[in-house]
Coordinates of C-alpha atoms in Angstrom, one line a residue:
X1 CA -9.4 12.5 10.8
X2 CA -7.1 12.6 7.8
X3 CA -4.6 10.5 9.6
X4 CA -7.3 7.9 10.3
X5 CA -8.4 7.8 6.7
X6 CA -4.8 7.5 5.6
X7 CA -4.3 4.5 7.9
X8 CA -7.6 3.0 6.8
X9 CA -6.5 3.4 3.1
X10 CA -3.3 1.7 4.1
X11 CA -5.5 -1.1 5.5
X12 CA -7.2 -1.4 2.1
X13 CA -3.8 -1.8 0.5
X14 CA -2.9 -4.4 3.1
X15 CA -5.8 -6.5 2.1
X16 CA -3.9 -7.0 -1.1
X17 CA -0.5 -7.3 0.6
X18 CA -1.8 -10.0 3.0
X19 CA -3.6 -11.8 0.2
X20 CA -0.7 -11.8 -2.3
X21 CA 1.2 -14.9 -1.3
X22 CA 5.0 -14.7 -1.6
X23 CA 5.3 -18.4 -2.3
X24 CA 4.4 -21.1 -4.7
X25 CA 3.5 -24.3 -2.8
X26 CA 3.6 -27.7 -4.3
X27 CA 1.5 -29.5 -1.7
X28 CA -1.4 -28.7 0.6
X29 CA 0.7 -28.8 3.8
X30 CA 3.4 -26.8 2.2
X31 CA 0.7 -24.3 0.9
X32 CA -0.5 -23.7 4.5
X33 CA 3.0 -23.6 5.9
X34 CA 4.1 -21.0 3.3
X35 CA 1.1 -18.8 4.0
X36 CA 1.9 -18.9 7.8
X37 CA 5.6 -18.2 7.1
X38 CA 4.8 -15.3 4.9
X39 CA 2.5 -13.7 7.5
X40 CA 4.9 -14.3 10.3
X41 CA 7.6 -12.5 8.3
X42 CA 5.5 -9.4 7.7
X43 CA 7.2 -7.5 10.5
X44 CA 10.6 -8.1 8.9
X45 CA 9.6 -7.5 5.3
X46 CA 7.7 -4.3 6.1
X47 CA 10.5 -2.9 8.3
X48 CA 8.2 -3.2 11.4
X49 CA 5.3 -1.2 9.9
X50 CA 3.0 -4.2 9.8
X51 CA 3.1 -7.3 12.0
X52 CA 0.9 -10.4 12.1
X53 CA -1.2 -10.8 15.3
X54 CA -2.9 -14.1 14.4
X55 CA -6.4 -15.3 13.4
X56 CA -9.4 -17.0 14.9
X57 CA -9.3 -19.8 12.4
X58 CA -7.2 -21.1 9.5
X59 CA -8.8 -23.8 7.4
X60 CA -7.5 -25.7 4.4
X61 CA -9.5 -27.8 2.0
X62 CA -9.3 -29.2 -1.5
X63 CA -11.7 -28.9 -4.5
X64 CA -10.4 -30.9 -7.4
X65 CA -7.0 -29.7 -8.4
X66 CA -7.4 -26.5 -6.3
X67 CA -6.2 -26.0 -2.7
X68 CA -8.2 -23.4 -0.8
X69 CA -7.1 -21.6 2.4
X70 CA -9.6 -19.6 4.4
X71 CA -8.4 -17.2 7.2
X72 CA -11.1 -15.9 9.6
X73 CA -10.8 -12.7 11.6
X74 CA -7.2 -12.1 10.6
X75 CA -5.5 -9.5 12.8
X76 CA -2.7 -7.1 11.8
X77 CA -1.0 -4.4 13.9
X78 CA -0.1 -1.2 12.1
X79 CA 2.8 0.3 13.9
X80 CA 2.7 4.0 13.2
X81 CA 3.0 6.8 15.8
X82 CA 0.5 4.9 17.8
X83 CA -0.3 1.3 17.1
X84 CA -3.6 0.4 15.5
X85 CA -5.2 -3.0 14.9
X86 CA -6.7 -4.0 11.6
X87 CA -9.1 -7.0 11.5
X88 CA -10.2 -8.7 8.3
X89 CA -13.4 -10.8 8.7
X90 CA -12.5 -13.4 6.0
X91 CA -9.7 -13.9 3.4
X92 CA -9.9 -16.8 1.0
X93 CA -7.0 -17.9 -1.2
X94 CA -7.5 -20.5 -3.9
X95 CA -4.4 -22.1 -5.6
X96 CA -4.7 -24.1 -8.8
X97 CA -2.5 -24.9 -11.9
X98 CA -2.5 -22.0 -14.4
X99 CA -4.1 -23.0 -17.7
X100 CA -1.9 -23.0 -20.7
X101 CA 1.1 -21.8 -18.6
X102 CA 3.4 -24.7 -17.7
X103 CA 5.2 -24.2 -14.5
X104 CA 2.9 -21.5 -13.2
X105 CA 0.2 -21.5 -10.5
X106 CA -2.9 -19.3 -10.4
X107 CA -4.1 -17.8 -7.1
X108 CA -7.7 -16.5 -6.9
X109 CA -8.3 -14.4 -3.9
X110 CA -11.6 -13.2 -2.3
X111 CA -11.0 -10.1 -0.3
X112 CA -12.8 -9.6 3.1
X113 CA -16.2 -7.9 2.8
X114 CA -15.7 -6.2 6.2
X115 CA -12.6 -4.9 7.9
X116 CA -12.2 -2.8 11.0
X117 CA -9.3 -0.4 11.9
X118 CA -9.1 0.3 15.7
X119 CA -7.0 3.2 16.7
X120 CA -5.0 3.4 19.9
X121 CA -7.7 5.7 21.4
X122 CA -10.3 3.1 20.7
X123 CA -12.1 4.8 17.8
X124 CA -12.9 2.6 14.9
X125 CA -13.0 3.0 11.1
X126 CA -14.8 0.4 9.0
X127 CA -13.8 -0.7 5.5
X128 CA -16.4 -2.4 3.4
X129 CA -15.7 -4.1 0.1
X130 CA -18.2 -5.4 -2.5
X131 CA -17.3 -8.2 -4.9
X132 CA -13.6 -7.6 -4.2
X133 CA -11.3 -10.2 -5.9
X134 CA -7.9 -10.7 -7.4
X135 CA -6.3 -13.2 -9.7
X136 CA -2.6 -13.8 -9.7
X137 CA -0.4 -16.0 -12.0
X138 CA 3.0 -16.9 -10.4
X139 CA 6.0 -18.9 -11.7
X140 CA 6.3 -21.7 -9.2
X141 CA 10.0 -22.4 -9.4
X142 CA 11.2 -18.8 -9.5
X143 CA 8.3 -17.4 -7.3
X144 CA 7.8 -14.4 -9.7
X145 CA 4.5 -12.7 -10.7
X146 CA 3.5 -13.0 -14.4
X147 CA 0.0 -11.4 -14.2
X148 CA -2.1 -9.6 -11.6
X149 CA -5.8 -8.6 -11.8
X150 CA -7.6 -6.8 -9.0
X151 CA -11.1 -5.5 -8.9
X152 CA -14.1 -4.6 -6.7
X153 CA -17.5 -3.3 -7.4
X154 CA -17.5 -0.8 -4.6
X155 CA -15.9 0.2 -1.3
X156 CA -16.6 2.4 1.7
X157 CA -14.5 3.9 4.5
X158 CA -16.6 5.0 7.5
X159 CA -15.6 6.8 10.7
X160 CA -18.8 6.8 12.8
X161 CA -17.6 9.0 15.6
X162 CA -16.9 11.9 13.3
X163 CA -19.3 11.2 10.5
X164 CA -16.5 11.2 7.9
X165 CA -16.9 8.7 5.0
X166 CA -15.6 7.9 1.5
X167 CA -17.4 5.8 -1.1
X168 CA -15.4 4.6 -4.1
X169 CA -15.6 2.1 -6.9
X170 CA -15.8 0.3 -9.2
X171 CA -12.0 -0.3 -9.3
X172 CA -10.0 -2.4 -11.8
X173 CA -6.3 -2.9 -11.9
X174 CA -4.0 -5.2 -14.1
X175 CA -0.3 -5.8 -14.5
X176 CA 1.3 -8.3 -16.8
X177 CA 4.9 -9.3 -17.7
X178 CA 5.1 -10.3 -21.3
X179 CA 8.2 -12.0 -22.8
X180 CA 9.1 -11.4 -26.5
X181 CA 10.4 -13.8 -29.0
X182 CA 13.7 -11.9 -29.2
X183 CA 14.3 -12.2 -25.5
X184 CA 12.9 -8.8 -24.6
X185 CA 10.0 -8.0 -22.3
X186 CA 7.2 -5.5 -21.6
X187 CA 5.1 -4.8 -18.6
X188 CA 1.8 -2.9 -19.1
X189 CA 0.0 -1.6 -16.1
X190 CA -3.6 -0.2 -16.0
X191 CA -5.6 1.1 -13.0
X192 CA -9.0 2.8 -13.0
X193 CA -11.1 4.0 -10.1
X194 CA -14.6 5.5 -10.6
X195 CA -17.3 7.3 -8.7
X196 CA -15.5 8.6 -5.6
X197 CA -17.7 10.5 -3.1
X198 CA -16.5 11.8 0.3
X199 CA -17.3 14.0 3.3
X200 CA -14.8 15.3 5.8
X201 CA -16.1 17.0 8.9
X202 CA -12.9 18.8 9.7
X203 CA -13.3 21.1 6.7
X204 CA -16.3 20.6 6.7
X205 CA -16.8 19.8 3.0
X206 CA -17.8 17.0 0.7
X207 CA -17.3 16.2 -3.0
X208 CA -17.0 13.8 -5.8
X209 CA -14.4 12.6 -8.3
X210 CA -15.6 11.0 -11.5
X211 CA -12.5 9.0 -12.4
X212 CA -8.9 8.3 -11.3
X213 CA -6.6 6.4 -13.7
X214 CA -3.0 5.3 -13.9
X215 CA -1.4 3.7 -17.0
X216 CA 2.2 2.6 -17.4
X217 CA 4.4 0.7 -19.7
X218 CA 8.0 -0.5 -19.2
X219 CA 10.0 -2.6 -21.6
X220 CA 13.6 -3.8 -22.1
X221 CA 15.8 -6.0 -24.3
X222 CA 16.7 -8.8 -21.9
X223 CA 14.0 -10.6 -19.7
X224 CA 16.6 -12.9 -18.2
X225 CA 18.6 -10.0 -16.9
X226 CA 15.4 -8.4 -15.6
X227 CA 14.5 -11.6 -13.7
X228 CA 18.0 -11.7 -12.1
X229 CA 17.4 -8.2 -10.8
X230 CA 14.0 -9.2 -9.5
X231 CA 15.5 -12.2 -7.7
X232 CA 18.1 -10.0 -6.1
X233 CA 15.5 -7.4 -5.0
X234 CA 13.4 -10.2 -3.5
X235 CA 16.4 -11.4 -1.6
X236 CA 16.9 -7.9 -0.2
X237 CA 13.3 -7.7 0.8
X238 CA 13.6 -10.9 2.7
X239 CA 16.6 -9.6 4.6
X240 CA 14.6 -7.1 6.6
X241 CA 16.7 -7.6 9.7
X242 CA 19.7 -6.0 8.0
X243 CA 20.6 -2.4 9.1
X244 CA 19.3 0.3 6.8
X245 CA 22.9 1.2 5.8
X246 CA 23.6 -2.4 4.6
X247 CA 20.4 -2.4 2.6
X248 CA 21.3 0.9 1.0
X249 CA 24.8 -0.4 0.1
X250 CA 23.2 -3.4 -1.6
X251 CA 20.8 -1.3 -3.6
X252 CA 23.6 1.1 -4.7
X253 CA 25.6 -1.9 -6.0
X254 CA 22.6 -2.8 -8.2
X255 CA 22.1 0.8 -9.4
X256 CA 24.7 0.8 -12.3
X257 CA 23.2 -2.3 -13.8
X258 CA 19.6 -1.0 -14.0
X259 CA 19.7 1.5 -16.9
X260 CA 20.7 -1.2 -19.4
X261 CA 17.6 -3.3 -18.5
X262 CA 15.1 -0.6 -19.6
X263 CA 14.5 0.7 -23.1
X264 CA 11.2 2.4 -22.1
X265 CA 9.6 3.5 -18.9
X266 CA 6.5 5.7 -19.1
X267 CA 3.4 6.3 -17.1
X268 CA 0.5 8.8 -16.6
X269 CA -1.9 9.5 -13.7
X270 CA -5.1 11.5 -14.2
X271 CA -8.0 12.7 -12.2
X272 CA -11.2 13.8 -13.8
X273 CA -14.3 15.6 -12.7
X274 CA -13.4 16.9 -9.2
X275 CA -16.0 18.9 -7.4
X276 CA -15.7 20.0 -3.7
X277 CA -18.6 21.7 -1.9
X278 CA -19.0 23.3 1.5
X279 CA -21.4 21.8 4.0
X280 CA -24.0 24.3 2.9
X281 CA -23.7 23.2 -0.8
X282 CA -21.7 26.2 -2.0
X283 CA -19.0 25.1 -4.6
X284 CA -15.4 25.4 -3.4
X285 CA -13.2 23.7 -6.0
X286 CA -13.9 22.4 -9.4
X287 CA -11.5 20.7 -11.8
X288 CA -12.3 19.2 -15.2
X289 CA -9.0 17.2 -15.5
X290 CA -5.5 17.1 -14.2
X291 CA -2.7 14.8 -15.2
X292 CA 1.0 14.1 -14.7
X293 CA 2.9 11.9 -17.0
X294 CA 6.6 10.9 -17.6
X295 CA 8.7 8.9 -20.0
X296 CA 12.2 7.7 -19.9
X297 CA 13.5 6.2 -23.1
X298 CA 16.7 4.8 -24.6
X299 CA 18.5 3.8 -21.4
X300 CA 19.5 0.5 -22.9
X301 CA 21.0 2.3 -26.0
X302 CA 23.6 5.0 -26.6
X303 CA 21.4 8.0 -25.8
X304 CA 18.4 8.5 -23.5
X305 CA 15.6 11.0 -23.1
X306 CA 13.5 12.0 -20.2
X307 CA 10.2 14.0 -20.3
X308 CA 7.6 15.0 -17.8
X309 CA 4.3 16.7 -18.4
X310 CA 1.9 18.2 -15.9
X311 CA -1.3 19.9 -16.8
X312 CA -4.8 20.8 -15.6
X313 CA -7.9 22.1 -17.3
X314 CA -11.0 23.8 -16.0
X315 CA -10.0 24.8 -12.5
X316 CA -12.4 26.9 -10.5
X317 CA -12.1 28.2 -7.0
X318 CA -14.5 30.0 -4.7
X319 CA -13.7 33.7 -4.1
X320 CA -13.1 32.9 -0.5
X321 CA -10.1 30.8 -1.6
X322 CA -8.7 33.0 -4.4
X323 CA -10.0 35.9 -6.5
X324 CA -11.6 34.7 -9.7
X325 CA -9.2 36.9 -11.8
X326 CA -6.2 35.1 -10.3
X327 CA -7.3 31.5 -10.7
X328 CA -5.1 29.5 -13.1
X329 CA -8.0 27.9 -15.1
X330 CA -5.6 26.0 -17.4
X331 CA -1.9 25.3 -16.9
X332 CA 0.7 23.1 -18.5
X333 CA 4.4 22.4 -17.8
X334 CA 6.0 20.0 -20.4
X335 CA 9.8 19.7 -20.3
X336 CA 12.6 17.2 -20.6
X337 CA 16.1 16.2 -21.5
X338 CA 17.1 14.8 -24.9
X339 CA 20.4 13.3 -26.2
X340 CA 21.7 12.2 -22.8
X341 CA 24.7 10.0 -23.4
X342 CA 24.1 6.8 -21.4
X343 CA 27.8 5.7 -21.2
X344 CA 28.7 8.7 -19.0
X345 CA 25.5 8.2 -17.1
X346 CA 26.5 4.6 -16.1
X347 CA 29.9 6.0 -15.1
X348 CA 28.1 8.4 -12.7
X349 CA 26.0 5.7 -11.2
X350 CA 29.0 3.5 -10.6
X351 CA 30.8 6.5 -9.0
X352 CA 27.8 7.1 -6.7
X353 CA 27.9 3.5 -5.5
X354 CA 31.7 3.7 -5.0
X355 CA 31.6 7.0 -3.2
X356 CA 29.5 5.5 -0.4
X357 CA 32.4 3.1 0.4
X358 CA 35.1 5.8 0.1
X359 CA 33.9 8.4 2.5
X360 CA 37.2 10.2 2.6
X361 CA 40.7 10.1 1.2
X362 CA 42.5 10.1 -2.2
X363 CA 40.3 7.4 -3.7
X364 CA 37.2 9.4 -2.9
X365 CA 38.6 12.5 -4.6
X366 CA 39.5 10.5 -7.7
X367 CA 36.0 9.1 -7.9
X368 CA 34.5 12.5 -7.5
X369 CA 36.7 13.8 -10.3
X370 CA 35.7 10.9 -12.5
X371 CA 32.0 11.6 -11.8
X372 CA 32.4 15.3 -12.7
X373 CA 34.3 14.4 -15.9
X374 CA 31.4 12.0 -16.9
X375 CA 28.8 14.6 -16.1
X376 CA 30.6 17.0 -18.5
X377 CA 30.2 14.4 -21.3
X378 CA 26.4 13.9 -20.9
X379 CA 25.8 16.7 -23.5
X380 CA 22.1 16.9 -23.0
X381 CA 19.5 19.1 -24.7
X382 CA 17.0 20.6 -22.3
X383 CA 13.7 21.5 -23.8
X384 CA 10.6 23.3 -22.6
X385 CA 8.1 21.8 -25.0
X386 CA 5.2 23.8 -23.6
X387 CA 4.8 26.1 -20.5
X388 CA 1.5 27.8 -20.2
X389 CA -0.9 29.5 -17.9
X390 CA -4.4 30.9 -18.6
X391 CA -6.4 33.0 -16.2
X392 CA -9.5 35.1 -16.9
X393 CA -7.6 38.0 -18.3
X394 CA -4.0 36.7 -18.9
X395 CA -2.5 33.9 -21.0
X396 CA 1.2 33.0 -21.0
X397 CA 2.8 30.5 -23.4
X398 CA 6.5 29.6 -23.6
X399 CA 8.9 27.2 -25.4
X400 CA 12.6 27.0 -24.9
X401 CA 15.7 24.9 -25.7
X402 CA 19.2 24.8 -24.2
X403 CA 22.1 22.9 -25.7
X404 CA 25.4 22.0 -24.1
X405 CA 26.6 21.0 -20.6
X406 CA 27.0 23.7 -18.0
X407 CA 30.2 21.9 -17.0
X408 CA 31.6 22.3 -20.5
X409 CA 30.3 25.7 -21.7
X410 CA 31.9 25.4 -25.1
X411 CA 29.1 25.3 -27.6
X412 CA 26.5 26.3 -24.9
X413 CA 23.4 28.1 -26.3
X414 CA 19.9 28.6 -25.1
X415 CA 16.9 30.4 -26.5
X416 CA 13.1 30.6 -25.9
X417 CA 9.9 32.4 -26.8
X418 CA 7.3 33.8 -24.5
X419 CA 4.0 35.2 -25.6
X420 CA 1.8 37.0 -23.1
X421 CA -1.9 37.7 -23.7
X422 CA -3.4 40.6 -21.7
X423 CA 0.0 42.0 -20.6
X424 CA -1.7 45.0 -19.0
X425 CA -3.6 42.7 -16.6
X426 CA -0.4 41.2 -15.2
X427 CA 0.0 43.8 -12.4
X428 CA -3.4 42.8 -10.9
X429 CA -2.5 39.1 -11.2
X430 CA 1.0 39.4 -9.6
X431 CA 0.0 41.9 -6.9
X432 CA 2.9 42.6 -4.6
X433 CA 5.2 39.9 -6.0
X434 CA 8.9 40.8 -6.0
X435 CA 9.9 43.0 -9.0
X436 CA 6.3 43.1 -10.2
X437 CA 6.6 46.9 -10.2
X438 CA 9.1 46.6 -13.1
X439 CA 6.5 45.1 -15.5
X440 CA 6.3 48.5 -17.4
X441 CA 10.0 47.9 -18.3
X442 CA 9.2 44.5 -19.7
X443 CA 6.4 45.9 -21.8
X444 CA 8.9 48.4 -23.4
X445 CA 11.2 45.4 -24.2
X446 CA 8.4 43.4 -25.7
X447 CA 7.2 43.4 -29.3
X448 CA 3.5 43.5 -30.4
X449 CA 2.1 40.3 -31.8
X450 CA -1.4 39.2 -32.9
X451 CA -4.3 40.8 -31.0
X452 CA -3.2 42.1 -27.6
X453 CA -0.3 39.6 -27.4
X454 CA 3.2 40.8 -26.4
X455 CA 6.1 38.6 -27.5
X456 CA 9.6 38.1 -26.0
X457 CA 12.5 36.2 -27.6
X458 CA 15.1 35.2 -25.0
X459 CA 18.6 34.0 -25.8
X460 CA 21.7 33.1 -23.9
X461 CA 25.3 32.5 -25.0
X462 CA 28.7 32.7 -23.3
X463 CA 29.2 36.2 -24.8
X464 CA 25.8 37.6 -23.7
X465 CA 24.4 35.8 -20.7
X466 CA 20.8 36.8 -21.4
X467 CA 19.1 38.9 -24.1
X468 CA 15.5 39.9 -24.6
X469 CA 14.4 40.6 -28.2
X470 CA 18.1 41.2 -29.0
X471 CA 18.8 43.5 -26.1
X472 CA 21.4 42.5 -23.6
X473 CA 19.8 42.6 -20.1
X474 CA 22.7 41.1 -18.2
X475 CA 23.0 44.4 -16.4
X476 CA 19.8 43.5 -14.4
X477 CA 22.0 41.1 -12.5
X478 CA 25.2 43.2 -12.1
X479 CA 26.2 44.8 -8.9
X480 CA 25.1 48.4 -8.3
X481 CA 28.4 49.3 -6.6
X482 CA 30.9 51.3 -8.7
X483 CA 34.6 52.1 -8.7
X484 CA 35.6 54.9 -6.4
X485 CA 34.8 58.3 -7.9
X486 CA 32.5 56.7 -10.5
X487 CA 28.6 57.0 -10.6
X488 CA 26.8 53.8 -9.9
X489 CA 24.7 52.0 -12.5
X490 CA 21.0 52.3 -11.9
X491 CA 19.0 49.1 -12.5
X492 CA 15.9 47.3 -11.3
X493 CA 16.3 46.3 -7.7
X494 CA 14.2 45.4 -4.7
X495 CA 13.6 47.7 -2.9
X496 CA 14.2 50.3 -5.7
X497 CA 17.5 52.3 -5.6
X498 CA 17.1 55.8 -4.3
X499 CA 19.3 59.0 -4.3
X500 CA 20.2 62.2 -6.0
X501 CA 21.7 60.3 -9.0
X502 CA 18.2 58.9 -9.6
X503 CA 16.7 62.4 -9.4
X504 CA 19.2 63.6 -11.9
X505 CA 18.2 60.9 -14.4
X506 CA 14.5 61.6 -13.8
X507 CA 15.0 65.3 -14.5
X508 CA 16.9 64.5 -17.7
X509 CA 14.2 62.2 -18.9
X510 CA 11.6 65.0 -18.5
X511 CA 13.9 67.3 -20.3
X512 CA 14.0 64.8 -23.2
X513 CA 10.2 64.9 -23.3
X514 CA 9.8 61.4 -21.7
X515 CA 7.5 61.3 -18.7
X516 CA 9.1 60.0 -15.6
X517 CA 8.4 60.2 -11.9
X518 CA 10.4 62.8 -9.8
X519 CA 10.4 60.6 -6.7
X520 CA 14.1 59.9 -6.4
X521 CA 13.3 56.1 -6.5
X522 CA 14.4 54.0 -9.5
X523 CA 11.0 52.3 -9.8
X524 CA 9.3 50.5 -12.6
X525 CA 8.0 53.6 -14.4
X526 CA 11.4 55.2 -14.2
X527 CA 13.2 52.1 -15.6
X528 CA 10.5 51.9 -18.4
X529 CA 11.1 55.6 -19.2
X530 CA 14.9 54.9 -19.5
X531 CA 14.3 52.0 -21.7
X532 CA 12.0 54.1 -23.9
X533 CA 14.8 56.7 -24.2
X534 CA 17.3 54.0 -25.1
X535 CA 15.0 52.7 -27.8
X536 CA 14.6 56.1 -29.3
X537 CA 18.4 56.8 -29.3
X538 CA 19.7 53.5 -30.7
X539 CA 21.1 52.3 -27.4
X540 CA 20.9 48.8 -25.9
X541 CA 17.4 48.7 -24.4
X542 CA 17.6 47.3 -20.8
X543 CA 16.4 50.1 -18.5
X544 CA 19.8 50.2 -16.9
X545 CA 21.5 53.6 -16.6
X546 CA 25.0 52.8 -17.8
X547 CA 27.7 55.3 -18.6
X548 CA 26.5 55.4 -22.3
X549 CA 22.9 56.1 -21.3
X550 CA 23.9 58.7 -18.8
X551 CA 26.0 60.5 -21.4
X552 CA 23.3 60.5 -24.0
X553 CA 20.8 61.8 -21.4
X554 CA 23.1 64.5 -20.3
X555 CA 22.4 63.6 -16.7
X556 CA 25.1 64.9 -14.5
X557 CA 26.0 62.2 -12.0
X558 CA 26.0 63.1 -8.3
X559 CA 29.4 64.0 -7.1
X560 CA 30.9 61.1 -5.3
X561 CA 31.1 61.6 -1.6
X562 CA 34.6 62.3 -0.3
X563 CA 35.6 60.8 3.0
X564 CA 35.7 63.3 5.8
X565 CA 39.2 64.3 6.8
X566 CA 40.6 62.7 9.9
X567 CA 40.9 65.1 12.9
X568 CA 44.4 66.4 13.5
X569 CA 46.1 64.7 16.3
X570 CA 47.7 67.1 18.7
X571 CA 50.6 65.6 20.5
X572 CA 51.1 66.7 24.1
X573 CA 54.2 68.7 24.9
X574 CA 57.2 66.8 26.0
X575 CA 58.2 67.3 29.6

């Protein structure tokens, strides 16, 4: 059923696609001809996904200075895994001069009130629209959109054979390209959909969504350059018969020119008031609000920045889905790059376009080296502005910053802070996750903060790959093997290291009045006991049994195993 609803939703979008004329006619006959030409080229411009199958009637009339086209029972084929047919009962397109906009035409479109999607197996999904309309303003000579407004009071998707349905609306959407006096431009976009209700028999479950929104804004310094790019993109769309490789090559040629066109690109999508219930009415999922937003700034200047933020609040899940203590009620991930040099970035984009043409050979190697050299000059600053998680018993909040390029480690530094509320509840939250048994070691490394909080300061430099609260923990990632005749380093591992050398350390810890298991396994409690011993004796605190820690403990390492002597070879007597 989800596939049917997806195709039906595609059909809803196609109502707009079919009704958005890719033309600007100057006469009634040309108006009709352009509509027919646009529809007949759908198979080409959509890469075969949609094709025009005809209509029962196509009428054209004039009312004053407006030309009106009415298409009855328009039929489209949607060519997915199995071909389906979408029929619109009536589409009306009204063309008139745009008021106060010389050289522009206004298209008012009335969407079909009823459409039917028929699948290959004969099952039908109906799409109903109430008061659905659009208003478009198009530059006649250049055939470019200036403004788009779309709205409907309500809509319903119905699949009678399964009983699945979705009600949604009202909906409003707008987009506008605005030129500035200094030759720049901006393009605000707003979308809002309210009052979504649905029932899906496959689950079976139903639910509601109060509101879905999308807002975006892009801007740049040169509207003329933007229009040249739009013209070229339109040309490529019209060349649908080209092989995919040729289209990809054409797009890659445009890629290096794009950054200079944009000084700002940002957008945010939100969903509010989600509630999903089982068929018996029991709540399954609840969500107050979730959002994802992104921003790209400064591409037209010397340095750029990129930021993305994802968050949700008020998540609830039924116990049958996830135990209440493990549900991430609130979460946020907010991170980005700053101070990205745009000159090297453009060099990389040019190299990417060039590499496609130079599959092999010396030129390809030189281009690759050029791209690597440019990447080393990007010099970005990576930031975690906020990383957080809140469950019933645990809260985690983190911030971080890393400077320098990994390709030019000179000057590289990174540091961050993590605060954990309810650290003792982490084992129940993580369960059998890898290395979760070493949480006691982390607690020894942490410092106490307000309330029950435990704080960790992380840092990284070329000299010390990673430290926690000033303690070098690089040994966690070192090999456990050792030189011949030398004891191995004992460190956290999965599964835990085992052997007589572990038992020797555990016995020495008990002798030092520090409780430790006597299991012969270097598990979390043992590593935590080692870290506690290191802290008490002024050693680097990492829970790794190095030579210095072993000497201080007085733990005699297990004698290295000697290889067994080879059997003596007895030569047979000579005859």
